[in-house]
């Protein structure tokens, strides 16, 4: 949550400038609604730009995402192999 807060610049941090540079789109993908930043996916979801990353290993899944314009972020953790991205996207843009 501290990492999420720093990415949203909710508090001053010596890393603010570096974190903002990581959110800048670097590459297009084959999907029109998704572009790549440094370590982040920049996704257009229902007309809202979200910056997200998700993953999983050995029966666990995670999702972190935020909407800069709304200063809104979410972390979803699960002890399941089932995809949880829909939960994260719903919490960011009902």
PDB file of N, CA and C in Angstrom, residues 7-72:
ATOM      1  N   UNK A   7       3.094   5.797  -5.832  1.00  0.00           N
ATOM      2  CA  UNK A   7       2.790   5.921  -7.255  1.00  0.00           C
ATOM      3  C   UNK A   7       1.698   6.944  -7.509  1.00  0.00           C
ATOM      4  N   UNK A   8       0.769   7.071  -6.596  1.00  0.00           N
ATOM      5  CA  UNK A   8      -0.306   8.062  -6.714  1.00  0.00           C
ATOM      6  C   UNK A   8       0.121   9.441  -6.213  1.00  0.00           C
ATOM      7  N   UNK A   9       1.333   9.538  -5.699  1.00  0.00           N
ATOM      8  CA  UNK A   9       1.874  10.770  -5.125  1.00  0.00           C
ATOM      9  C   UNK A   9       0.986  11.336  -4.028  1.00  0.00           C
ATOM     10  N   UNK A  10       0.468  10.447  -3.192  1.00  0.00           N
ATOM     11  CA  UNK A  10      -0.354  10.895  -2.069  1.00  0.00           C
ATOM     12  C   UNK A  10       0.504  11.491  -0.959  1.00  0.00           C
ATOM     13  N   UNK A  11       1.776  11.101  -0.929  1.00  0.00           N
ATOM     14  CA  UNK A  11       2.738  11.654   0.016  1.00  0.00           C
ATOM     15  C   UNK A  11       4.017  11.963  -0.735  1.00  0.00           C
ATOM     16  N   UNK A  12       4.745  12.922  -0.259  1.00  0.00           N
ATOM     17  CA  UNK A  12       6.021  13.272  -0.867  1.00  0.00           C
ATOM     18  C   UNK A  12       7.029  12.152  -0.638  1.00  0.00           C
ATOM     19  N   UNK A  13       7.759  11.830  -1.676  1.00  0.00           N
ATOM     20  CA  UNK A  13       8.753  10.764  -1.597  1.00  0.00           C
ATOM     21  C   UNK A  13       9.926  11.127  -2.500  1.00  0.00           C
ATOM     22  N   UNK A  14      11.135  10.723  -2.128  1.00  0.00           N
ATOM     23  CA  UNK A  14      12.271  10.977  -3.016  1.00  0.00           C
ATOM     24  C   UNK A  14      12.174  10.181  -4.315  1.00  0.00           C
ATOM     25  N   UNK A  15      11.242   9.228  -4.376  1.00  0.00           N
ATOM     26  CA  UNK A  15      11.076   8.395  -5.559  1.00  0.00           C
ATOM     27  C   UNK A  15       9.962   8.874  -6.489  1.00  0.00           C
ATOM     28  N   UNK A  16       9.263   9.959  -6.141  1.00  0.00           N
ATOM     29  CA  UNK A  16       8.115  10.416  -6.932  1.00  0.00           C
ATOM     30  C   UNK A  16       8.451  10.587  -8.410  1.00  0.00           C
ATOM     31  N   UNK A  17       9.550  11.247  -8.720  1.00  0.00           N
ATOM     32  CA  UNK A  17       9.892  11.510 -10.111  1.00  0.00           C
ATOM     33  C   UNK A  17      10.168  10.201 -10.862  1.00  0.00           C
ATOM     34  N   UNK A  18      10.899   9.285 -10.256  1.00  0.00           N
ATOM     35  CA  UNK A  18      11.201   8.003 -10.905  1.00  0.00           C
ATOM     36  C   UNK A  18       9.933   7.182 -11.109  1.00  0.00           C
ATOM     37  N   UNK A  19       9.053   7.169 -10.125  1.00  0.00           N
ATOM     38  CA  UNK A  19       7.811   6.409 -10.245  1.00  0.00           C
ATOM     39  C   UNK A  19       6.927   6.972 -11.351  1.00  0.00           C
ATOM     40  N   UNK A  20       6.900   8.281 -11.499  1.00  0.00           N
ATOM     41  CA  UNK A  20       6.105   8.893 -12.566  1.00  0.00           C
ATOM     42  C   UNK A  20       6.660   8.529 -13.944  1.00  0.00           C
ATOM     43  N   UNK A  21       7.971   8.478 -14.074  1.00  0.00           N
ATOM     44  CA  UNK A  21       8.583   8.096 -15.348  1.00  0.00           C
ATOM     45  C   UNK A  21       8.250   6.655 -15.716  1.00  0.00           C
ATOM     46  N   UNK A  22       8.080   5.802 -14.709  1.00  0.00           N
ATOM     47  CA  UNK A  22       7.745   4.395 -14.974  1.00  0.00           C
ATOM     48  C   UNK A  22       6.331   4.240 -15.526  1.00  0.00           C
ATOM     49  N   UNK A  23       5.477   5.236 -15.366  1.00  0.00           N
ATOM     50  CA  UNK A  23       4.088   5.157 -15.809  1.00  0.00           C
ATOM     51  C   UNK A  23       3.894   5.660 -17.241  1.00  0.00           C
ATOM     52  N   UNK A  24       4.944   6.167 -17.860  1.00  0.00           N
ATOM     53  CA  UNK A  24       4.854   6.702 -19.223  1.00  0.00           C
ATOM     54  C   UNK A  24       4.869   5.539 -20.221  1.00  0.00           C
ATOM     55  N   UNK A  25       3.948   5.553 -21.158  1.00  0.00           N
ATOM     56  CA  UNK A  25       3.850   4.499 -22.166  1.00  0.00           C
ATOM     57  C   UNK A  25       5.145   4.429 -22.971  1.00  0.00           C
ATOM     58  N   UNK A  26       5.668   3.211 -23.117  1.00  0.00           N
ATOM     59  CA  UNK A  26       6.893   2.972 -23.868  1.00  0.00           C
ATOM     60  C   UNK A  26       6.638   2.219 -25.173  1.00  0.00           C
ATOM     61  N   UNK A  27       5.633   1.316 -25.166  1.00  0.00           N
ATOM     62  CA  UNK A  27       5.365   0.481 -26.335  1.00  0.00           C
ATOM     63  C   UNK A  27       3.871   0.214 -26.482  1.00  0.00           C
ATOM     64  N   UNK A  28       3.453   0.083 -27.730  1.00  0.00           N
ATOM     65  CA  UNK A  28       2.103  -0.387 -28.019  1.00  0.00           C
ATOM     66  C   UNK A  28       2.090  -1.906 -27.938  1.00  0.00           C
ATOM     67  N   UNK A  29       0.912  -2.468 -27.811  1.00  0.00           N
ATOM     68  CA  UNK A  29       0.752  -3.917 -27.853  1.00  0.00           C
ATOM     69  C   UNK A  29      -0.193  -4.243 -29.013  1.00  0.00           C
ATOM     70  N   UNK A  30      -0.478  -5.493 -29.198  1.00  0.00           N
ATOM     71  CA  UNK A  30      -1.437  -5.890 -30.235  1.00  0.00           C
ATOM     72  C   UNK A  30      -2.874  -5.623 -29.803  1.00  0.00           C
ATOM     73  N   UNK A  31      -3.058  -5.228 -28.554  1.00  0.00           N
ATOM     74  CA  UNK A  31      -4.390  -4.942 -28.029  1.00  0.00           C
ATOM     75  C   UNK A  31      -4.601  -3.425 -28.007  1.00  0.00           C
ATOM     76  N   UNK A  32      -5.644  -2.918 -28.657  1.00  0.00           N
ATOM     77  CA  UNK A  32      -5.837  -1.467 -28.707  1.00  0.00           C
ATOM     78  C   UNK A  32      -6.101  -0.830 -27.346  1.00  0.00           C
ATOM     79  N   UNK A  33      -6.593  -1.606 -26.396  1.00  0.00           N
ATOM     80  CA  UNK A  33      -6.902  -1.044 -25.080  1.00  0.00           C
ATOM     81  C   UNK A  33      -5.748  -1.153 -24.088  1.00  0.00           C
ATOM     82  N   UNK A  34      -4.573  -1.689 -24.520  1.00  0.00           N
ATOM     83  CA  UNK A  34      -3.462  -1.855 -23.588  1.00  0.00           C
ATOM     84  C   UNK A  34      -2.142  -1.419 -24.209  1.00  0.00           C
ATOM     85  N   UNK A  35      -1.376  -0.659 -23.430  1.00  0.00           N
ATOM     86  CA  UNK A  35      -0.032  -0.241 -23.814  1.00  0.00           C
ATOM     87  C   UNK A  35       0.912  -0.608 -22.671  1.00  0.00           C
ATOM     88  N   UNK A  36       2.203  -0.616 -22.957  1.00  0.00           N
ATOM     89  CA  UNK A  36       3.192  -1.000 -21.953  1.00  0.00           C
ATOM     90  C   UNK A  36       3.988   0.211 -21.471  1.00  0.00           C
ATOM     91  N   UNK A  37       4.116   0.317 -20.163  1.00  0.00           N
ATOM     92  CA  UNK A  37       5.012   1.285 -19.541  1.00  0.00           C
ATOM     93  C   UNK A  37       6.169   0.466 -18.951  1.00  0.00           C
ATOM     94  N   UNK A  38       6.913   1.015 -18.038  1.00  0.00           N
ATOM     95  CA  UNK A  38       8.014   0.279 -17.416  1.00  0.00           C
ATOM     96  C   UNK A  38       7.459  -0.464 -16.202  1.00  0.00           C
ATOM     97  N   UNK A  39       7.209  -1.755 -16.377  1.00  0.00           N
ATOM     98  CA  UNK A  39       6.682  -2.576 -15.294  1.00  0.00           C
ATOM     99  C   UNK A  39       5.178  -2.472 -15.097  1.00  0.00           C
ATOM    100  N   UNK A  40       4.522  -1.679 -15.913  1.00  0.00           N
ATOM    101  CA  UNK A  40       3.083  -1.470 -15.784  1.00  0.00           C
ATOM    102  C   UNK A  40       2.389  -1.691 -17.112  1.00  0.00           C
ATOM    103  N   UNK A  41       1.127  -2.094 -17.041  1.00  0.00           N
ATOM    104  CA  UNK A  41       0.247  -2.090 -18.205  1.00  0.00           C
ATOM    105  C   UNK A  41      -0.636  -0.855 -18.069  1.00  0.00           C
ATOM    106  N   UNK A  42      -0.721  -0.069 -19.124  1.00  0.00           N
ATOM    107  CA  UNK A  42      -1.600   1.097 -19.139  1.00  0.00           C
ATOM    108  C   UNK A  42      -2.824   0.669 -19.939  1.00  0.00           C
ATOM    109  N   UNK A  43      -3.952   0.560 -19.242  1.00  0.00           N
ATOM    110  CA  UNK A  43      -5.148  -0.052 -19.815  1.00  0.00           C
ATOM    111  C   UNK A  43      -6.275   0.973 -19.894  1.00  0.00           C
ATOM    112  N   UNK A  44      -6.962   0.968 -21.022  1.00  0.00           N
ATOM    113  CA  UNK A  44      -8.179   1.771 -21.171  1.00  0.00           C
ATOM    114  C   UNK A  44      -9.339   0.825 -20.873  1.00  0.00           C
ATOM    115  N   UNK A  45     -10.014   1.033 -19.744  1.00  0.00           N
ATOM    116  CA  UNK A  45     -11.112   0.166 -19.315  1.00  0.00           C
ATOM    117  C   UNK A  45     -12.353   1.024 -19.136  1.00  0.00           C
ATOM    118  N   UNK A  46     -13.345   0.820 -20.001  1.00  0.00           N
ATOM    119  CA  UNK A  46     -14.576   1.622 -19.947  1.00  0.00           C
ATOM    120  C   UNK A  46     -14.260   3.119 -19.934  1.00  0.00           C
ATOM    121  N   UNK A  47     -13.382   3.546 -20.830  1.00  0.00           N
ATOM    122  CA  UNK A  47     -12.993   4.952 -21.004  1.00  0.00           C
ATOM    123  C   UNK A  47     -12.162   5.517 -19.844  1.00  0.00           C
ATOM    124  N   UNK A  48     -11.745   4.691 -18.914  1.00  0.00           N
ATOM    125  CA  UNK A  48     -10.908   5.140 -17.810  1.00  0.00           C
ATOM    126  C   UNK A  48      -9.512   4.574 -17.983  1.00  0.00           C
ATOM    127  N   UNK A  49      -8.486   5.438 -17.910  1.00  0.00           N
ATOM    128  CA  UNK A  49      -7.109   4.951 -18.007  1.00  0.00           C
ATOM    129  C   UNK A  49      -6.649   4.454 -16.640  1.00  0.00           C
ATOM    130  N   UNK A  50      -6.257   3.197 -16.612  1.00  0.00           N
ATOM    131  CA  UNK A  50      -5.787   2.555 -15.391  1.00  0.00           C
ATOM    132  C   UNK A  50      -4.367   2.061 -15.601  1.00  0.00           C
ATOM    133  N   UNK A  51      -3.584   2.110 -14.564  1.00  0.00           N
ATOM    134  CA  UNK A  51      -2.236   1.577 -14.592  1.00  0.00           C
ATOM    135  C   UNK A  51      -2.252   0.363 -13.675  1.00  0.00           C
ATOM    136  N   UNK A  52      -1.924  -0.805 -14.238  1.00  0.00           N
ATOM    137  CA  UNK A  52      -2.103  -2.049 -13.489  1.00  0.00           C
ATOM    138  C   UNK A  52      -0.936  -3.012 -13.711  1.00  0.00           C
ATOM    139  N   UNK A  53      -0.830  -3.949 -12.801  1.00  0.00           N
ATOM    140  CA  UNK A  53       0.041  -5.115 -12.970  1.00  0.00           C
ATOM    141  C   UNK A  53      -0.585  -6.248 -12.176  1.00  0.00           C
ATOM    142  N   UNK A  54      -0.502  -7.428 -12.745  1.00  0.00           N
ATOM    143  CA  UNK A  54      -1.102  -8.588 -12.097  1.00  0.00           C
ATOM    144  C   UNK A  54      -0.200  -9.787 -12.307  1.00  0.00           C
ATOM    145  N   UNK A  55      -0.417 -10.798 -11.494  1.00  0.00           N
ATOM    146  CA  UNK A  55       0.394 -11.995 -11.658  1.00  0.00           C
ATOM    147  C   UNK A  55      -0.029 -13.085 -10.703  1.00  0.00           C
ATOM    148  N   UNK A  56       0.723 -14.169 -10.745  1.00  0.00           N
ATOM    149  CA  UNK A  56       0.405 -15.283  -9.872  1.00  0.00           C
ATOM    150  C   UNK A  56       1.502 -16.315  -9.864  1.00  0.00           C
ATOM    151  N   UNK A  57       1.471 -17.136  -8.846  1.00  0.00           N
ATOM    152  CA  UNK A  57       2.406 -18.243  -8.723  1.00  0.00           C
ATOM    153  C   UNK A  57       1.861 -19.245  -7.731  1.00  0.00           C
ATOM    154  N   UNK A  58       2.034 -20.514  -8.010  1.00  0.00           N
ATOM    155  CA  UNK A  58       1.743 -21.582  -7.060  1.00  0.00           C
ATOM    156  C   UNK A  58       0.453 -21.467  -6.276  1.00  0.00           C
ATOM    157  N   UNK A  59      -0.663 -21.170  -6.932  1.00  0.00           N
ATOM    158  CA  UNK A  59      -1.937 -21.110  -6.223  1.00  0.00           C
ATOM    159  C   UNK A  59      -2.279 -19.763  -5.623  1.00  0.00           C
ATOM    160  N   UNK A  60      -1.566 -18.731  -6.011  1.00  0.00           N
ATOM    161  CA  UNK A  60      -1.828 -17.381  -5.506  1.00  0.00           C
ATOM    162  C   UNK A  60      -1.925 -16.419  -6.683  1.00  0.00           C
ATOM    163  N   UNK A  61      -2.743 -15.371  -6.538  1.00  0.00           N
ATOM    164  CA  UNK A  61      -2.895 -14.341  -7.564  1.00  0.00           C
ATOM    165  C   UNK A  61      -2.838 -12.973  -6.900  1.00  0.00           C
ATOM    166  N   UNK A  62      -2.385 -11.977  -7.665  1.00  0.00           N
ATOM    167  CA  UNK A  62      -2.319 -10.615  -7.143  1.00  0.00           C
ATOM    168  C   UNK A  62      -2.676  -9.625  -8.247  1.00  0.00           C
ATOM    169  N   UNK A  63      -3.153  -8.470  -7.822  1.00  0.00           N
ATOM    170  CA  UNK A  63      -3.511  -7.386  -8.731  1.00  0.00           C
ATOM    171  C   UNK A  63      -3.229  -6.083  -8.004  1.00  0.00           C
ATOM    172  N   UNK A  64      -2.538  -5.174  -8.674  1.00  0.00           N
ATOM    173  CA  UNK A  64      -2.359  -3.819  -8.156  1.00  0.00           C
ATOM    174  C   UNK A  64      -2.700  -2.870  -9.298  1.00  0.00           C
ATOM    175  N   UNK A  65      -3.457  -1.844  -8.993  1.00  0.00           N
ATOM    176  CA  UNK A  65      -3.830  -0.904 -10.028  1.00  0.00           C
ATOM    177  C   UNK A  65      -4.250   0.423  -9.448  1.00  0.00           C
ATOM    178  N   UNK A  66      -4.183   1.449 -10.290  1.00  0.00           N
ATOM    179  CA  UNK A  66      -4.605   2.766  -9.834  1.00  0.00           C
ATOM    180  C   UNK A  66      -5.044   3.627 -11.003  1.00  0.00           C
ATOM    181  N   UNK A  67      -5.821   4.645 -10.670  1.00  0.00           N
ATOM    182  CA  UNK A  67      -6.296   5.643 -11.629  1.00  0.00           C
ATOM    183  C   UNK A  67      -5.781   6.983 -11.125  1.00  0.00           C
ATOM    184  N   UNK A  68      -4.792   7.527 -11.827  1.00  0.00           N
ATOM    185  CA  UNK A  68      -4.183   8.783 -11.394  1.00  0.00           C
ATOM    186  C   UNK A  68      -5.187   9.916 -11.279  1.00  0.00           C
ATOM    187  N   UNK A  69      -6.079  10.047 -12.263  1.00  0.00           N
ATOM    188  CA  UNK A  69      -7.036  11.166 -12.266  1.00  0.00           C
ATOM    189  C   UNK A  69      -7.954  11.150 -11.054  1.00  0.00           C
ATOM    190  N   UNK A  70      -8.259   9.957 -10.554  1.00  0.00           N
ATOM    191  CA  UNK A  70      -9.153   9.827  -9.394  1.00  0.00           C
ATOM    192  C   UNK A  70      -8.388   9.717  -8.079  1.00  0.00           C
ATOM    193  N   UNK A  71      -7.055   9.582  -8.166  1.00  0.00           N
ATOM    194  CA  UNK A  71      -6.230   9.313  -6.978  1.00  0.00           C
ATOM    195  C   UNK A  71      -6.795   8.108  -6.219  1.00  0.00           C
ATOM    196  N   UNK A  72      -7.101   7.075  -6.990  1.00  0.00           N
ATOM    197  CA  UNK A  72      -7.727   5.872  -6.468  1.00  0.00           C
ATOM    198  C   UNK A  72      -6.862   4.667  -6.818  1.00  0.00           C
TER     199      UNK A  72
END
